[in-house]
GROMACS .gro file of C-alpha atoms in nm:
model
  168
    1MET     CA    1   0.538  -5.718   1.402
    2GLN     CA    2   0.905  -5.619   1.305
    3LYS     CA    3   0.984  -5.776   0.968
    4LEU     CA    4   1.375  -5.999   1.119
    5THR     CA    5   1.509  -5.839   0.806
    6TYR     CA    6   1.852  -5.974   0.928
    7LEU     CA    7   1.756  -6.276   1.109
    8ALA     CA    8   1.581  -6.438   0.767
    9GLY     CA    9   1.808  -6.701   0.739
   10TYR     CA   10   1.734  -6.851   1.058
   11SER     CA   11   1.446  -7.162   1.163
   12SER     CA   12   1.110  -7.006   1.266
   13GLU     CA   13   1.132  -7.102   1.610
   14ILE     CA   14   1.439  -6.824   1.633
   15GLN     CA   15   1.308  -6.557   1.480
   16ASP     CA   16   0.934  -6.638   1.748
   17GLN     CA   17   1.173  -6.607   2.021
   18VAL     CA   18   1.347  -6.277   1.909
   19GLN     CA   19   1.005  -6.159   1.785
   20HIS     CA   20   0.864  -6.216   2.155
   21LEU     CA   21   1.180  -6.093   2.334
   22LEU     CA   22   1.146  -5.741   2.116
   23ASP     CA   23   0.718  -5.747   2.149
   24GLN     CA   24   0.876  -5.761   2.578
   25ASP     CA   25   1.133  -5.443   2.543
   26GLN     CA   26   1.355  -5.726   2.646
   27LEU     CA   27   1.643  -5.751   2.346
   28GLY     CA   28   1.827  -5.514   2.434
   29GLN     CA   29   1.876  -5.668   2.816
   30PHE     CA   30   1.958  -6.000   2.671
   31LEU     CA   31   2.223  -5.799   2.473
   32LEU     CA   32   2.354  -5.596   2.783
   33LYS     CA   33   2.344  -5.920   3.020
   34ARG     CA   34   2.581  -6.152   2.711
   35HIS     CA   35   2.837  -5.771   2.623
   36PRO     CA   36   2.769  -5.512   2.871
   37GLU     CA   37   3.055  -5.280   2.770
   38ILE     CA   38   3.147  -5.120   2.432
   39HIS     CA   39   3.524  -5.166   2.292
   40SER     CA   40   3.766  -4.885   2.318
   41VAL     CA   41   3.890  -4.889   1.889
   42ARG     CA   42   3.767  -4.527   1.829
   43THR     CA   43   4.023  -4.427   1.572
   44ASP     CA   44   4.185  -4.580   1.220
   45LYS     CA   45   4.507  -4.583   1.397
   46ALA     CA   46   4.367  -4.784   1.694
   47LEU     CA   47   4.137  -4.982   1.433
   48TYR     CA   48   4.447  -5.100   1.209
   49ASP     CA   49   4.645  -5.213   1.541
   50TYR     CA   50   4.376  -5.444   1.666
   51THR     CA   51   4.329  -5.598   1.321
   52ILE     CA   52   4.736  -5.636   1.256
   53ALA     CA   53   4.726  -5.822   1.602
   54ILE     CA   54   4.446  -6.054   1.519
   55LYS     CA   55   4.613  -6.122   1.159
   56ASN     CA   56   4.941  -6.186   1.288
   57GLN     CA   57   4.795  -6.408   1.511
   58TYR     CA   58   4.626  -6.612   1.243
   59LEU     CA   59   4.738  -6.532   0.914
   60ARG     CA   60   5.065  -6.405   0.960
   61LYS     CA   61   5.174  -6.516   0.626
   62SER     CA   62   4.906  -6.382   0.397
   63GLN     CA   63   4.927  -6.127   0.250
   64PRO     CA   64   4.984  -5.759   0.390
   65LEU     CA   65   4.733  -5.520   0.485
   66SER     CA   66   4.795  -5.153   0.418
   67LYS     CA   67   4.447  -5.000   0.505
   68VAL     CA   68   4.219  -5.077   0.808
   69ILE     CA   69   4.004  -4.803   0.883
   70PHE     CA   70   3.626  -4.669   0.953
   71ASP     CA   71   3.427  -4.548   0.680
   72ASP     CA   72   3.121  -4.335   0.748
   73LYS     CA   73   2.986  -4.467   0.417
   74ILE     CA   74   2.961  -4.823   0.499
   75SER     CA   75   2.631  -4.833   0.545
   76LEU     CA   76   2.307  -5.163   0.606
   77SER     CA   77   2.169  -5.064   0.258
   78HIS     CA   78   2.440  -5.240   0.118
   79GLN     CA   79   2.404  -5.618   0.343
   80ALA     CA   80   2.773  -5.485   0.502
   81LEU     CA   81   2.929  -5.364   0.826
   82GLY     CA   82   3.299  -5.461   0.660
   83LEU     CA   83   3.475  -5.435   0.312
   84HIS     CA   84   3.750  -5.658   0.205
   85SER     CA   85   3.895  -5.491  -0.109
   86TYR     CA   86   4.215  -5.618  -0.317
   87VAL     CA   87   4.359  -5.391  -0.562
   88ALA     CA   88   4.578  -5.458  -0.798
   89ARG     CA   89   4.776  -5.157  -1.025
   90LYS     CA   90   5.048  -5.219  -1.310
   91GLN     CA   91   5.374  -5.021  -1.262
   92GLY     CA   92   5.582  -5.069  -1.536
   93ALA     CA   93   5.645  -5.440  -1.523
   94LYS     CA   94   5.567  -5.437  -1.155
   95ILE     CA   95   5.217  -5.535  -1.037
   96LYS     CA   96   5.150  -5.341  -0.708
   97ALA     CA   97   4.888  -5.520  -0.504
   98LYS     CA   98   4.708  -5.362  -0.161
   99ASN     CA   99   4.487  -5.527   0.015
  100GLU     CA  100   4.234  -5.227   0.249
  101ILE     CA  101   3.943  -5.356   0.531
  102ARG     CA  102   3.691  -5.068   0.582
  103ILE     CA  103   3.485  -5.131   0.856
  104SER     CA  104   3.164  -4.921   0.902
  105SER     CA  105   3.203  -4.600   1.143
  106ARG     CA  106   2.850  -4.724   1.293
  107LEU     CA  107   3.085  -5.030   1.464
  108LYS     CA  108   3.289  -4.776   1.719
  109LYS     CA  109   3.017  -4.858   1.932
  110VAL     CA  110   2.947  -5.190   1.983
  111PRO     CA  111   3.103  -5.495   2.233
  112GLU     CA  112   3.416  -5.594   2.134
  113GLY     CA  113   3.283  -5.942   2.042
  114LEU     CA  114   3.067  -5.776   1.781
  115LEU     CA  115   3.377  -5.599   1.635
  116ARG     CA  116   3.597  -5.849   1.632
  117MET     CA  117   3.369  -6.109   1.425
  118VAL     CA  118   3.315  -5.848   1.206
  119VAL     CA  119   3.711  -5.800   1.183
  120VAL     CA  120   3.788  -6.178   1.139
  121HIS     CA  121   3.533  -6.181   0.847
  122GLU     CA  122   3.702  -5.920   0.642
  123LEU     CA  123   4.076  -6.076   0.746
  124ALA     CA  124   3.896  -6.436   0.617
  125HIS     CA  125   3.884  -6.281   0.270
  126LEU     CA  126   4.225  -6.260   0.285
  127LYS     CA  127   4.289  -6.609   0.198
  128GLU     CA  128   3.897  -6.683   0.105
  129LYS     CA  129   3.712  -6.490  -0.165
  130GLU     CA  130   3.403  -6.674  -0.117
  131HIS     CA  131   3.140  -6.781   0.173
  132ASN     CA  132   3.222  -7.115   0.146
  133LYS     CA  133   3.279  -7.387   0.363
  134ALA     CA  134   3.641  -7.336   0.385
  135PHE     CA  135   3.626  -6.965   0.436
  136TYR     CA  136   3.390  -7.042   0.751
  137GLN     CA  137   3.599  -7.269   0.920
  138LEU     CA  138   3.903  -7.009   0.877
  139CYS     CA  139   3.666  -6.702   1.083
  140CYS     CA  140   3.606  -7.017   1.347
  141HIS     CA  141   3.950  -7.067   1.390
  142MET     CA  142   4.026  -6.696   1.439
  143ASP     CA  143   3.691  -6.663   1.689
  144GLY     CA  144   3.552  -6.965   1.836
  145ASP     CA  145   3.259  -6.809   1.880
  146TYR     CA  146   3.246  -6.675   1.512
  147HIS     CA  147   2.854  -6.793   1.469
  148GLN     CA  148   2.686  -6.681   1.780
  149LEU     CA  149   2.883  -6.359   1.804
  150GLU     CA  150   2.739  -6.312   1.411
  151PHE     CA  151   2.448  -6.423   1.555
  152GLU     CA  152   2.411  -6.161   1.841
  153LEU     CA  153   2.515  -5.887   1.595
  154ARG     CA  154   2.237  -5.942   1.405
  155LEU     CA  155   2.005  -5.932   1.694
  156LEU     CA  156   2.130  -5.604   1.771
  157LEU     CA  157   2.086  -5.487   1.426
  158THR     CA  158   1.738  -5.589   1.414
  159LEU     CA  159   1.715  -5.391   1.733
  160ILE     CA  160   1.858  -5.113   1.578
  161ASP     CA  161   1.596  -5.138   1.320
  162THR     CA  162   1.349  -5.038   1.589
  163GLU     CA  163   1.512  -4.757   1.684
  164GLN     CA  164   1.643  -4.891   2.004
  165ASN     CA  165   2.009  -4.920   2.082
  166PRO     CA  166   2.196  -5.012   2.441
  167TYR     CA  167   2.485  -4.943   2.389
  168THR     CA  168   2.406  -4.550   2.307
   0.00000   0.00000   0.00000
């Protein structure tokens, strides 16, 4: 029986259903049915453009982003697929602030909706630093399927833990 690390916060009924799909080798088919194709965002420039388009649609007045890149160093051992960093540097009497978003390179070959969910999550940190109610409301405002996509990303991570990935 597979330990469902990424689904620990879900009910036992949901975990049982996922375990059943895993046991029957049907979880990959389920994900492929929901998301048949992977996205075409492959470069840091394309990721930056993709992220800025979402930011301009929903967070036009938020702080600017100086960098958005895929990062090979972000791993699941850190329980993260994306990181938002805010760096403030003092230069003379002025303080220069930079916002950066780093997305795990593991997300280069996933469906677009799952990449979007992580990008939306990191963009929400521009306005809300903590994972509170306002943060998740903002995520849902930017992507109405946010919670479903987060769940499906957790399903994919669970499948990858079993050394299966329907998208490779």
